[in-house]
Short mmCIF file of C-alpha atoms in Angstrom, two decimals:
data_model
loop_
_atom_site.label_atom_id
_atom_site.label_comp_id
_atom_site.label_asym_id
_atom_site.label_seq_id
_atom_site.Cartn_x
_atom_site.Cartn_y
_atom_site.Cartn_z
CA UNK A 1 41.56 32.41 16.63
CA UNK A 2 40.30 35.99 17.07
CA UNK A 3 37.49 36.16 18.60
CA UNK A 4 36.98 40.29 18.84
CA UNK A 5 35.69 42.38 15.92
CA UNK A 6 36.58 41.01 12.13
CA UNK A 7 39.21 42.76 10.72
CA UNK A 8 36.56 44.86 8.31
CA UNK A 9 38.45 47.70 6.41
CA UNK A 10 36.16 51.23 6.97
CA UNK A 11 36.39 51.20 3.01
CA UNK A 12 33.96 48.03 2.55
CA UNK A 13 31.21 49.23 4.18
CA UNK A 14 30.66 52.04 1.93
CA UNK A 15 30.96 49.27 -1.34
CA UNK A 16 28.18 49.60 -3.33
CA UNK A 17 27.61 45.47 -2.51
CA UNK A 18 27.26 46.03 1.26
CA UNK A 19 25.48 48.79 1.09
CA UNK A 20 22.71 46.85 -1.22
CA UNK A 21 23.13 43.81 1.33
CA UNK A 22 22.58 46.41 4.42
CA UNK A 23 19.27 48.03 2.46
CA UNK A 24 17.67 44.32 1.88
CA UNK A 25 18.67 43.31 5.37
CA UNK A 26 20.45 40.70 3.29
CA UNK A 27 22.96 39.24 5.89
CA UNK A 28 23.34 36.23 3.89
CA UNK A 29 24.46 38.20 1.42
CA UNK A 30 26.45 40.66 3.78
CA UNK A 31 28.24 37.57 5.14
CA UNK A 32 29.37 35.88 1.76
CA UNK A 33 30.91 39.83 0.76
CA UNK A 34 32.97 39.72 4.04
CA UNK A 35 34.06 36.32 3.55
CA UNK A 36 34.90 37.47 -0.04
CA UNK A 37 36.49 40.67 0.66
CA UNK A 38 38.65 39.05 4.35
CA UNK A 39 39.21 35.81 3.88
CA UNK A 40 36.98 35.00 6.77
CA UNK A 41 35.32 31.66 7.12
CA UNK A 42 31.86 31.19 8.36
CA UNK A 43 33.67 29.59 12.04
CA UNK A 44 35.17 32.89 12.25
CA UNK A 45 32.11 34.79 11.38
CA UNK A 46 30.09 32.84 13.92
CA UNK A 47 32.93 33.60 16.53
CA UNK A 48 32.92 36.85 15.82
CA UNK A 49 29.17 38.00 16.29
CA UNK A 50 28.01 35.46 18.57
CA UNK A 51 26.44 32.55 16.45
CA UNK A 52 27.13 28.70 15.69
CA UNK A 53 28.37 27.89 12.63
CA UNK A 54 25.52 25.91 10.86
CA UNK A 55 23.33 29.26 11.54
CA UNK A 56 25.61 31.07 9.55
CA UNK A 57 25.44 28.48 6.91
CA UNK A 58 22.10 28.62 7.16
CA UNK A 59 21.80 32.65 6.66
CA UNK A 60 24.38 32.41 3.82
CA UNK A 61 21.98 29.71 2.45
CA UNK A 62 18.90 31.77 2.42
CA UNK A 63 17.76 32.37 5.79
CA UNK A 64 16.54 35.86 6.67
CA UNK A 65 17.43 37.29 10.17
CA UNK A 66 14.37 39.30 11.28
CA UNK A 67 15.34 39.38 14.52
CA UNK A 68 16.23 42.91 15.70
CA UNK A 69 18.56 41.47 18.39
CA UNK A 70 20.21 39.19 16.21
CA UNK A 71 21.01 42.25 13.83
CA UNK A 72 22.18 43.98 16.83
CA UNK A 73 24.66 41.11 17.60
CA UNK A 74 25.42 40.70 14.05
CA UNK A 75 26.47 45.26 13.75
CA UNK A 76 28.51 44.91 16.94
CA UNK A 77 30.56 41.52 15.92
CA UNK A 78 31.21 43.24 12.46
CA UNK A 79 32.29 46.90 13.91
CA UNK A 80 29.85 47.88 12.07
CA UNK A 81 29.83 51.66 11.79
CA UNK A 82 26.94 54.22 12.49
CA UNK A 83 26.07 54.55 9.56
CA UNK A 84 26.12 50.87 8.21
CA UNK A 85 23.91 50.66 11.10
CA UNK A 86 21.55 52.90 10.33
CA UNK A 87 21.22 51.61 6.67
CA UNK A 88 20.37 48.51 8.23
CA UNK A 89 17.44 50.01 10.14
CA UNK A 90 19.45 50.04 13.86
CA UNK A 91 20.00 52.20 15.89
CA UNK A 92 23.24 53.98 15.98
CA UNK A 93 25.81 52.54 18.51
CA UNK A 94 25.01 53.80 21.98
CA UNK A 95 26.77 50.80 23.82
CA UNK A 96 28.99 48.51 23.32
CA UNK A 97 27.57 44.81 23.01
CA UNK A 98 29.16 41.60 23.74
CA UNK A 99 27.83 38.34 23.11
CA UNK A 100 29.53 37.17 26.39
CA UNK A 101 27.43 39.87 28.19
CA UNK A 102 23.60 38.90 26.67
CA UNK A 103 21.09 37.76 28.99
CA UNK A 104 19.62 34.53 28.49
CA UNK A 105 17.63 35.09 25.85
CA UNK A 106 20.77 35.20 23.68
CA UNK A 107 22.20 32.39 25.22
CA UNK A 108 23.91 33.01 28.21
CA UNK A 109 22.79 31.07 31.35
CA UNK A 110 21.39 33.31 34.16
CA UNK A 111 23.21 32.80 37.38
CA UNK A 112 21.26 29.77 39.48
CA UNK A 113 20.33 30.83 43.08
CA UNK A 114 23.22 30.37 45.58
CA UNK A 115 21.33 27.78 47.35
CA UNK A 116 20.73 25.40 44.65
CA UNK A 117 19.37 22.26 45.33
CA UNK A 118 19.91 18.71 43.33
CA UNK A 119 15.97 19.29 42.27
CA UNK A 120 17.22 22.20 40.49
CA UNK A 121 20.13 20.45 38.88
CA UNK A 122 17.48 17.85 37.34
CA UNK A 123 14.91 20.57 36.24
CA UNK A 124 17.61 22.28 34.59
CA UNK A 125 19.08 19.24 32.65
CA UNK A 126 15.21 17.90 31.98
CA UNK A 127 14.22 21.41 30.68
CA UNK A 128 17.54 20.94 28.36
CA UNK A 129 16.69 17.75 27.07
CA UNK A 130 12.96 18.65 26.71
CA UNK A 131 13.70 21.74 24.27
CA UNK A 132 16.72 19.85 22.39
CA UNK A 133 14.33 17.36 21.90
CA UNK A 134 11.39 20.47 21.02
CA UNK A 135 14.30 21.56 18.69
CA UNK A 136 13.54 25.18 20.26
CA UNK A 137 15.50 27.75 18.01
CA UNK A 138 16.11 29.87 20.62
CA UNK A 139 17.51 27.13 22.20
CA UNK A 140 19.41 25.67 19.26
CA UNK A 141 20.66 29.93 18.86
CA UNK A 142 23.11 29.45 22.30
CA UNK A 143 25.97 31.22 22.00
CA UNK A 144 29.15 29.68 23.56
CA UNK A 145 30.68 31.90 26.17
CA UNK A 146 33.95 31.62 28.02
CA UNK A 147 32.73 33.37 30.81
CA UNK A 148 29.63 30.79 31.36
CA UNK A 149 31.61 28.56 32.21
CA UNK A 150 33.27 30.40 35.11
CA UNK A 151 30.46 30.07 37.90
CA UNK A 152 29.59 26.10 36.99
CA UNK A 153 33.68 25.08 37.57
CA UNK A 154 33.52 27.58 40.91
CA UNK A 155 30.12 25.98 42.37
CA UNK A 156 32.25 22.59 41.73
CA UNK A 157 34.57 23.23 44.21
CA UNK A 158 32.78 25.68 46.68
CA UNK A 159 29.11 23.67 46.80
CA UNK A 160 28.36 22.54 50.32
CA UNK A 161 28.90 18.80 50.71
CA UNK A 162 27.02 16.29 49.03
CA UNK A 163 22.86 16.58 49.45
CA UNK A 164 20.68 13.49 50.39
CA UNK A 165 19.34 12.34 46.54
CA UNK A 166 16.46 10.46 47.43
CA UNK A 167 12.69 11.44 47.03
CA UNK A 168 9.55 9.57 46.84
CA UNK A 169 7.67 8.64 43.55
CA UNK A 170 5.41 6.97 41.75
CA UNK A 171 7.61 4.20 40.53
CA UNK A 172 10.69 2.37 42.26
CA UNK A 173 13.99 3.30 40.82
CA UNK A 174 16.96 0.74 41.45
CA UNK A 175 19.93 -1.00 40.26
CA UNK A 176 18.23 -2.47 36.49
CA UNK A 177 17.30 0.97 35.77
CA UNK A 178 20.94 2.51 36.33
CA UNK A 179 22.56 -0.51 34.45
CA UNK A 180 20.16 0.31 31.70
CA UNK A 181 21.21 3.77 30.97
CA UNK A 182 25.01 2.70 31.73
CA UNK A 183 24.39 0.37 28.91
CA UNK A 184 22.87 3.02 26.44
CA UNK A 185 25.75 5.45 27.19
CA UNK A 186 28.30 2.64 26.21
CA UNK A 187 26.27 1.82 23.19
CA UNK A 188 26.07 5.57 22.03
CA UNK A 189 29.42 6.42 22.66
CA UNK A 190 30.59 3.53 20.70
CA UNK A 191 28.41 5.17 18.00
CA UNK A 192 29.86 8.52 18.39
CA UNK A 193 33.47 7.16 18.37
CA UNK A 194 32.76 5.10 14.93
CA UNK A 195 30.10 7.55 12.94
CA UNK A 196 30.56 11.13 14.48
CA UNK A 197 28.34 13.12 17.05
CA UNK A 198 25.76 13.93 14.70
CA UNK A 199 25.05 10.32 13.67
CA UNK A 200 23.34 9.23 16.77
CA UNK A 201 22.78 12.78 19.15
CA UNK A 202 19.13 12.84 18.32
CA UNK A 203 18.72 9.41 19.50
CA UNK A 204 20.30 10.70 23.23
CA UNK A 205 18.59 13.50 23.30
CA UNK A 206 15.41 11.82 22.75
CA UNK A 207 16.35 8.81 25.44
CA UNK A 208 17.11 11.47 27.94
CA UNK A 209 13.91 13.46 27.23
CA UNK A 210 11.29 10.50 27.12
CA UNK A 211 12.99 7.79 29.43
CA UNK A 212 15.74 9.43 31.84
CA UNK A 213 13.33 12.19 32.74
CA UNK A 214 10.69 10.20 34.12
CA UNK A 215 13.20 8.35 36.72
CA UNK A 216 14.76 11.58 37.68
CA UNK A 217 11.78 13.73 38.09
CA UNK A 218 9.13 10.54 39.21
CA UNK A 219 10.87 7.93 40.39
CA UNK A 220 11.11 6.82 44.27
CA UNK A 221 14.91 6.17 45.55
CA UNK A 222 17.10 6.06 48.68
CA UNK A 223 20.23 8.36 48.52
CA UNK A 224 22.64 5.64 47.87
CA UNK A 225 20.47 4.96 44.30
CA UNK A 226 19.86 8.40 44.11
CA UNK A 227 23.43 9.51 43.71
CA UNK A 228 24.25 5.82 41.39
CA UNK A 229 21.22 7.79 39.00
CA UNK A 230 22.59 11.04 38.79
CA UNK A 231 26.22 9.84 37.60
CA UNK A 232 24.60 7.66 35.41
CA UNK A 233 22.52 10.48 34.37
CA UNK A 234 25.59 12.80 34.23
CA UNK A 235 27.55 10.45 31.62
CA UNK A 236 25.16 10.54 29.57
CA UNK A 237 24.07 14.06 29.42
CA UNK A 238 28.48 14.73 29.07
CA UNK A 239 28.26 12.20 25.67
CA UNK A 240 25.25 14.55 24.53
CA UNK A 241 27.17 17.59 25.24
CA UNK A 242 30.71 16.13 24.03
CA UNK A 243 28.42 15.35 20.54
CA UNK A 244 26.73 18.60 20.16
CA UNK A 245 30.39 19.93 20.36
CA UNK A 246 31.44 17.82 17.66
CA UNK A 247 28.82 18.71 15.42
CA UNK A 248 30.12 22.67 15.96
CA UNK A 249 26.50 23.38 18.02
CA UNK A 250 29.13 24.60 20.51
CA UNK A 251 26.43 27.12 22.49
CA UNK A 252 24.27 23.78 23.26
CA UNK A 253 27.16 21.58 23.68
CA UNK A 254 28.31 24.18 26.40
CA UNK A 255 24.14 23.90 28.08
CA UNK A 256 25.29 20.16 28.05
CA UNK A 257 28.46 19.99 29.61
CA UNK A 258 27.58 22.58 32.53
CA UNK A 259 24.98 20.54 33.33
CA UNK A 260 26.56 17.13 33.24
CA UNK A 261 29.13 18.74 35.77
CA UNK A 262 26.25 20.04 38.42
CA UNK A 263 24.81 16.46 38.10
CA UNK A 264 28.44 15.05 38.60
CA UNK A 265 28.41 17.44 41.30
CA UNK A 266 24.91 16.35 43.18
CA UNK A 267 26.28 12.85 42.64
CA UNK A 268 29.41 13.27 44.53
CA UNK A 269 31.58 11.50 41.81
CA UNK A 270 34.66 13.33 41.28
CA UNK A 271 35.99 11.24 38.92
CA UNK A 272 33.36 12.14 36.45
CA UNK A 273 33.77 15.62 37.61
CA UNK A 274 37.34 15.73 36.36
CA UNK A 275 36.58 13.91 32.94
CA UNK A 276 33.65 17.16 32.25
CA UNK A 277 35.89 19.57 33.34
CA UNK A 278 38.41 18.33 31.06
CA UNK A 279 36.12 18.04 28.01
CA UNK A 280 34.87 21.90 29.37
CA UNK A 281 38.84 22.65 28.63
CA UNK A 282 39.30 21.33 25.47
CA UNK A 283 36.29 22.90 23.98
CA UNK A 284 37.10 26.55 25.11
CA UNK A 285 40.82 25.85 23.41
CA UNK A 286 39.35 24.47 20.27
CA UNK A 287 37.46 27.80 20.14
CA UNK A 288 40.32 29.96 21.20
CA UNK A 289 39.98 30.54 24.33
CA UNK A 290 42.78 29.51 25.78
CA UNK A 291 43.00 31.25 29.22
CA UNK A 292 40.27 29.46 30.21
CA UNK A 293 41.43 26.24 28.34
CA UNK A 294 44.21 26.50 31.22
CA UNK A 295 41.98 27.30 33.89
CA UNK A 296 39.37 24.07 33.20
CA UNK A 297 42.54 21.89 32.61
CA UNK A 298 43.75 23.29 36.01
CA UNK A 299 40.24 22.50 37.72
CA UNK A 300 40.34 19.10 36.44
CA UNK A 301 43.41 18.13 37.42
CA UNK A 302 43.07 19.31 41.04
CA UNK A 303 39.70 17.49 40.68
CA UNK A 304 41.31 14.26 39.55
CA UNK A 305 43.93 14.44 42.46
CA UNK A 306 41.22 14.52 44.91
CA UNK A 307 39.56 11.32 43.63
CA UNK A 308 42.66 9.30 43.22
CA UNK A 309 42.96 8.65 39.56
CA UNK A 310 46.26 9.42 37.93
CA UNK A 311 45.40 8.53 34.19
CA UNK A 312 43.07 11.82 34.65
CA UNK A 313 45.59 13.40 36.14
CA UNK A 314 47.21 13.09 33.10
CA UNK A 315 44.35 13.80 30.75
CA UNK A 316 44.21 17.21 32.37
CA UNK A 317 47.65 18.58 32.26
CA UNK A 318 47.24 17.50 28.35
CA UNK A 319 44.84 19.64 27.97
CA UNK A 320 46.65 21.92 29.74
CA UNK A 321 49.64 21.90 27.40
CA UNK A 322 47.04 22.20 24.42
CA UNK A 323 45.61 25.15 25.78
CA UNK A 324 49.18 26.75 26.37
CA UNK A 325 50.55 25.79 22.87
CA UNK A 326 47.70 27.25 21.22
CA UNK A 327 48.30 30.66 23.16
CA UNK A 328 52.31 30.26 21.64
CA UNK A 329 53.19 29.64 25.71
CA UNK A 330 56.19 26.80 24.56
CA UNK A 331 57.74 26.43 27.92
CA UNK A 332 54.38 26.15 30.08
CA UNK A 333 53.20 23.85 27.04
CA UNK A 334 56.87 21.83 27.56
CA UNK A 335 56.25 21.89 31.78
CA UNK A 336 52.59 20.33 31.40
CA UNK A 337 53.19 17.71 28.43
CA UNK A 338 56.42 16.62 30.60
CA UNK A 339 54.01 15.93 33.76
CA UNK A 340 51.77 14.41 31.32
CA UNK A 341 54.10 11.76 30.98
CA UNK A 342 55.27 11.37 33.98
CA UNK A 343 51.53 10.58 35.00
CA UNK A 344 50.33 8.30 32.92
CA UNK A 345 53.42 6.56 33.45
CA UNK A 346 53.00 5.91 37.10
CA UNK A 347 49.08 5.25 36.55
CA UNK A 348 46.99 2.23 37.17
CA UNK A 349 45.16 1.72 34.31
CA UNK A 350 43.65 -1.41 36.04
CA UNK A 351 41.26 0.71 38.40
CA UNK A 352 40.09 3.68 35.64
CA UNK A 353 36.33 4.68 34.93
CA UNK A 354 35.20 2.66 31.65
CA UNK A 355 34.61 5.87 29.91
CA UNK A 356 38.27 6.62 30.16
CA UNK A 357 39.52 3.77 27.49
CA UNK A 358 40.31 5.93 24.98
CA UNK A 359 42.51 7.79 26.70
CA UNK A 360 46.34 5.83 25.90
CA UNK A 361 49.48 6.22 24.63
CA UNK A 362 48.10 6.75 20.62
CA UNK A 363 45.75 9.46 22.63
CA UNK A 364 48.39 11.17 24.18
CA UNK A 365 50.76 11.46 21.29
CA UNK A 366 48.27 12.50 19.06
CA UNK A 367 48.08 15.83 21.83
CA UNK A 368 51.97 16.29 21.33
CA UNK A 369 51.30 16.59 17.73
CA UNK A 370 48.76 18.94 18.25
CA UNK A 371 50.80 20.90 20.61
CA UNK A 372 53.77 21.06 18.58
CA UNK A 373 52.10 21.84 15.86
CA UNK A 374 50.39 24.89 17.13
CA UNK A 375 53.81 26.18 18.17
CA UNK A 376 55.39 25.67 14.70
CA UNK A 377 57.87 22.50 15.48
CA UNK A 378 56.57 20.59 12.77
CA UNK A 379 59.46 17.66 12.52
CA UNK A 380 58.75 16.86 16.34
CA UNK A 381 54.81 16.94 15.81
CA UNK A 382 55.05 14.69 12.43
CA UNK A 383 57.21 12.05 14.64
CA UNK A 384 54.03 12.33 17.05
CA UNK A 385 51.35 12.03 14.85
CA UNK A 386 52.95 9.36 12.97
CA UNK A 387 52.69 7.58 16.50
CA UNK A 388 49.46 8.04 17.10
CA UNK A 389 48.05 5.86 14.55
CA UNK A 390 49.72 3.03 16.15
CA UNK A 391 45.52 3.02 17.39
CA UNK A 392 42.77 0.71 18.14
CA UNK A 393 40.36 1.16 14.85
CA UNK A 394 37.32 1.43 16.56
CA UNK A 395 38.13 4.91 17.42
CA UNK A 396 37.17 5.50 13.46
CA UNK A 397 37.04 9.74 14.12
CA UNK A 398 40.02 9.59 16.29
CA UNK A 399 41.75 8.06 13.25
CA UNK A 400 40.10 10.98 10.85
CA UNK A 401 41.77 13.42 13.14
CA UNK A 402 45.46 11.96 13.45
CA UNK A 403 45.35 11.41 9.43
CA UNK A 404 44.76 14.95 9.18
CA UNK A 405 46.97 16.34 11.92
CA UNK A 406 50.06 14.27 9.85
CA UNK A 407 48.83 15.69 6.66
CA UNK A 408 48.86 19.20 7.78
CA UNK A 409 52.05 18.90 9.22
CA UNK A 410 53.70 17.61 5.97
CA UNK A 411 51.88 20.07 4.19
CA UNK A 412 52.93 22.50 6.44
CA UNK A 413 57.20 21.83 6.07
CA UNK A 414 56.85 21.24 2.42
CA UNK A 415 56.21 17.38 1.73
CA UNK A 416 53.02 18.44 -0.81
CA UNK A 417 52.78 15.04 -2.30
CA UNK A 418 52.91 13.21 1.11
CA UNK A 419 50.36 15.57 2.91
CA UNK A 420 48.16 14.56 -0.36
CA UNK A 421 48.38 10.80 0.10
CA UNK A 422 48.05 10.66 3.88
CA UNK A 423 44.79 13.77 3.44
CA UNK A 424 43.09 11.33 1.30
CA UNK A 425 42.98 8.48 3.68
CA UNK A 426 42.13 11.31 6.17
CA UNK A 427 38.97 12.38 3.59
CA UNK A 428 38.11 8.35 2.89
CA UNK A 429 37.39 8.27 7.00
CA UNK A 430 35.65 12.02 6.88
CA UNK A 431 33.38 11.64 4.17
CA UNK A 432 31.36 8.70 6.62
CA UNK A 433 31.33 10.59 9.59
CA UNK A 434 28.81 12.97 10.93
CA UNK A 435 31.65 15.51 12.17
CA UNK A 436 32.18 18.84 11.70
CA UNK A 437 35.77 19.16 13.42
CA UNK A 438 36.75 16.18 11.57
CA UNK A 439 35.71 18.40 8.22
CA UNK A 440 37.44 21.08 9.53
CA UNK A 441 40.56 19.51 9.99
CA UNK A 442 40.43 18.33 6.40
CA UNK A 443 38.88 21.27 5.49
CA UNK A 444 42.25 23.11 7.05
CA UNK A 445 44.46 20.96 5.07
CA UNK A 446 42.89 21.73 1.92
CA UNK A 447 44.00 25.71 2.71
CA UNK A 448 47.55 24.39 3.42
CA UNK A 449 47.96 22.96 0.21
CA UNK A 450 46.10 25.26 -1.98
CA UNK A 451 49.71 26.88 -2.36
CA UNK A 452 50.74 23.77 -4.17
CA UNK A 453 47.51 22.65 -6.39
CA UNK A 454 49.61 23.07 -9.40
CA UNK A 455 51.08 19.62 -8.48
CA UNK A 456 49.05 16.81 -9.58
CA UNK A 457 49.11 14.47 -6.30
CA UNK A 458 47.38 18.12 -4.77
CA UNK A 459 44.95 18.98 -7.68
CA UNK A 460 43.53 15.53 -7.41
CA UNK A 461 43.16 15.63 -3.48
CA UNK A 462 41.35 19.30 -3.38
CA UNK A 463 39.22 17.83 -6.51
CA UNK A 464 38.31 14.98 -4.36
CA UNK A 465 37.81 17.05 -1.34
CA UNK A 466 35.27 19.71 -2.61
CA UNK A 467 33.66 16.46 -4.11
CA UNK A 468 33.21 14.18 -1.12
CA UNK A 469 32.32 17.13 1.22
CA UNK A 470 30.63 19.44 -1.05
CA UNK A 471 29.43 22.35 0.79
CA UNK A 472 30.19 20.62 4.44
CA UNK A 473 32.51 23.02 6.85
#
């Protein structure tokens, strides 16, 4: 995925359209001419000038951006020229902005003090939870950025050594209390696993906000409880982040994950630490960034060495290969998936966190598929997808995904009529979940067969797909 300027021809912007849109300040109408005109979907229009994906549905929808930085954002993403610009009431260009290089008003974090303390871990993540909760648009506005993940994945590995957790408060915190939230992460993530991220994320956010907050922030604890709470605390707050993600809120999944990892972090559990970093890596991938896909894998695998567990090990360097397939690196993909392997091969899957279940052998083929896939091997990918619905059905999304990845695939190599029967079981499992990747992956199969809907099998299946998901992307 591009994630630079659209490809905007210097012809367009001087169509009579666009230059009624620019007038109006009509970007909803701006951004349904570019899709029109390049074949651009609202993802890429997001990507490209710094906002999440259900905001640009949202402007397409009706919304009016009044917001003269937004605008600004919106110009530079589009190359928009001078005088587009000035039609639209800016400011010709005098610099060059970058979404990656706003301050935090436009989403970025601003760099935490060097000597930052576990209280400032907590009133980071409560402040989070408290404006997710608040649904604060500015907040809800974060723009994903490679680069912000950079400084939480160094402060992992150069943070002094653990801190003392332990304060005085107004009420005792102790084992019930940890076992509690344990219990709701387990509960939600069963949830999330069987309905989507956006089925039950509200219902996190608002445990974290109105019951985590007041053990973290008022609660009395040693430092052996202390550190128990903050990797409870740090699940959680990953699940919340791994949901947002799912429901394409990628700028607030990324708040999430960065600070699950300090938490992790504070809490002196490395294992966790190498689970967040991992999720960090498949994220930036997803979005196209795979440089730093590599480099997250790489810090949770080296994180996952150092506390002892090899099935994480694995997890990492399969991310790894993800991230180098989708960059069209075959032979570092072919190095990583082959250690892959050879780790989970040699691991005890006796000793593993809980939260670690779902990674297994259906898991890991279902990666090979991907990886395969993104490097154009399509009969080796097929034989791996075709694996990895040998699944446990609880994992009801995981399942949406694989039916998809083997439908695209066929669809891909010329099996039309198989891609159609196997993308409507995929679409039967979609249309119940709350899951924008899983529309997106059925939403990507539609595309690939598109050059076939003269064949009845793929008429029916697009039909039944602009049906069931109507106006969902």
């Amino acid at each position: 995925m591009l994630l630079d300027h659209l490809r905007i021809p210097d012809g367009l912007w001087s169509h009579k359209d666009i230059r009624a849109a620019l007038v109006a300040r009509d970007i909803g109408a701006l951004f349904r001419l570019i899709a029109r005109h390049t074949g651009a979907s609202q993802t890429r229009i997001g990507a490209a000038v710094g906002l999440e994906q259900g905001y640009v549905s949202r402007i397409v929808a009706g919304r009016r951006v009044t917001s003269i930085d937004v605008l600004e954002r919106i110009a530079d993403g589009c190359g928009m020229p001078d005088e587009s610009r000035m039609t639209l009431g800016l400011a010709p260009r005098q610099r060059s902005y970058r979404a990656d290089m706003a301050d935090h008003r436009h989403g970025r974090h601003s760099d935490p003090p060097a000597n930052r303390s576990w209280r400032d871990d907590i009133r980071a993540a409560a402040q989070l939870w408290e404006g997710d909760v608040n649904r604060r648009e500015l907040l809800r506005q974060t723009v994903f950025s490679s680069s912000a993940y950079t400084l939480p994945a160094l402060r992992w590995f150069t943070a002094a050594g653990p801190q003392p957790v332990a304060q005085e408060g107004r009420r005792t915190v102790g084992q019930p209390d940890i076992d509690t939230i344990r219990e709701m992460t387990a509960t939600y993530r069963r949830l999330d696993n069987q309905y989507g991220g956006g089925h039950a994320r509200d219902n996190v956010t608002r445990y974290l906000h109105h019951e985590v907050t007041p053990l973290v922030t008022e609660g009395r604890y040693d430092p052996a409880t202390g550190r128990k709470l903050l990797a409870a605390v740090a699940e959680l707050t990953q699940l919340a982040g791994w949901q947002a993600y799912d429901i394409a809120e990628h700028g607030l999944a990324q708040r999430y994950l960065t600070d699950a990892l300090d938490l992790a972090r504070t809490a002196a559990d490395a294992g966790l630490g190498a689970e967040i970093l991992a999720a960090m890596s498949h994220q930036a991938t997803y979005l196209g960034h795979t440089a730093t896909g590599v480099d997250l894998a790489r810090a949770a695998r080296e994180t996952a060495h150092r506390a002892g567990i090899t099935v994480l090990t694995a997890e990492a360097l399969v991310m790894e290969a993800h991230a180098h397939a989708t960059a069209h690196d075959a032979p570092a993909c072919a190095t990583a998936l082959h250690q892959a392997e050879q780790a989970l091969d040699r691991a005890d899957r006796t000793r593993e966190p809980q939260w670690l279940g779902y990674f297994d052998e259906a898991y890991l083929s279902a990666k090979f598929g991907h990886c395969f896939t993104a490097l154009g091997q399509h009969r080796q990918a097929e034989r791996f997808a075709a694996r990895s619905l040998r699944m446990d059905e609880r994992y009801v999304r995981g399942k949406a995904f694989n039916l998809a990845l083997l439908a695209t695939i066929q669809a891909r190599y010329g099996e039309p009529e198989r891609a159609s029967l196997i993308g409507g079981q995929a679409l039967t499992l979609t249309a119940q979940l709350k899951s924008a990747r899983a529309v997106g992956y059925v939403r990507d199969l539609q595309t690939d067969l598109m050059a076939h809907r003269r064949r009845p099998a793929v008429r029916h299946l697009i039909t039944r797909i602009d049906a069931a998901l109507g106006q969902r992307r």
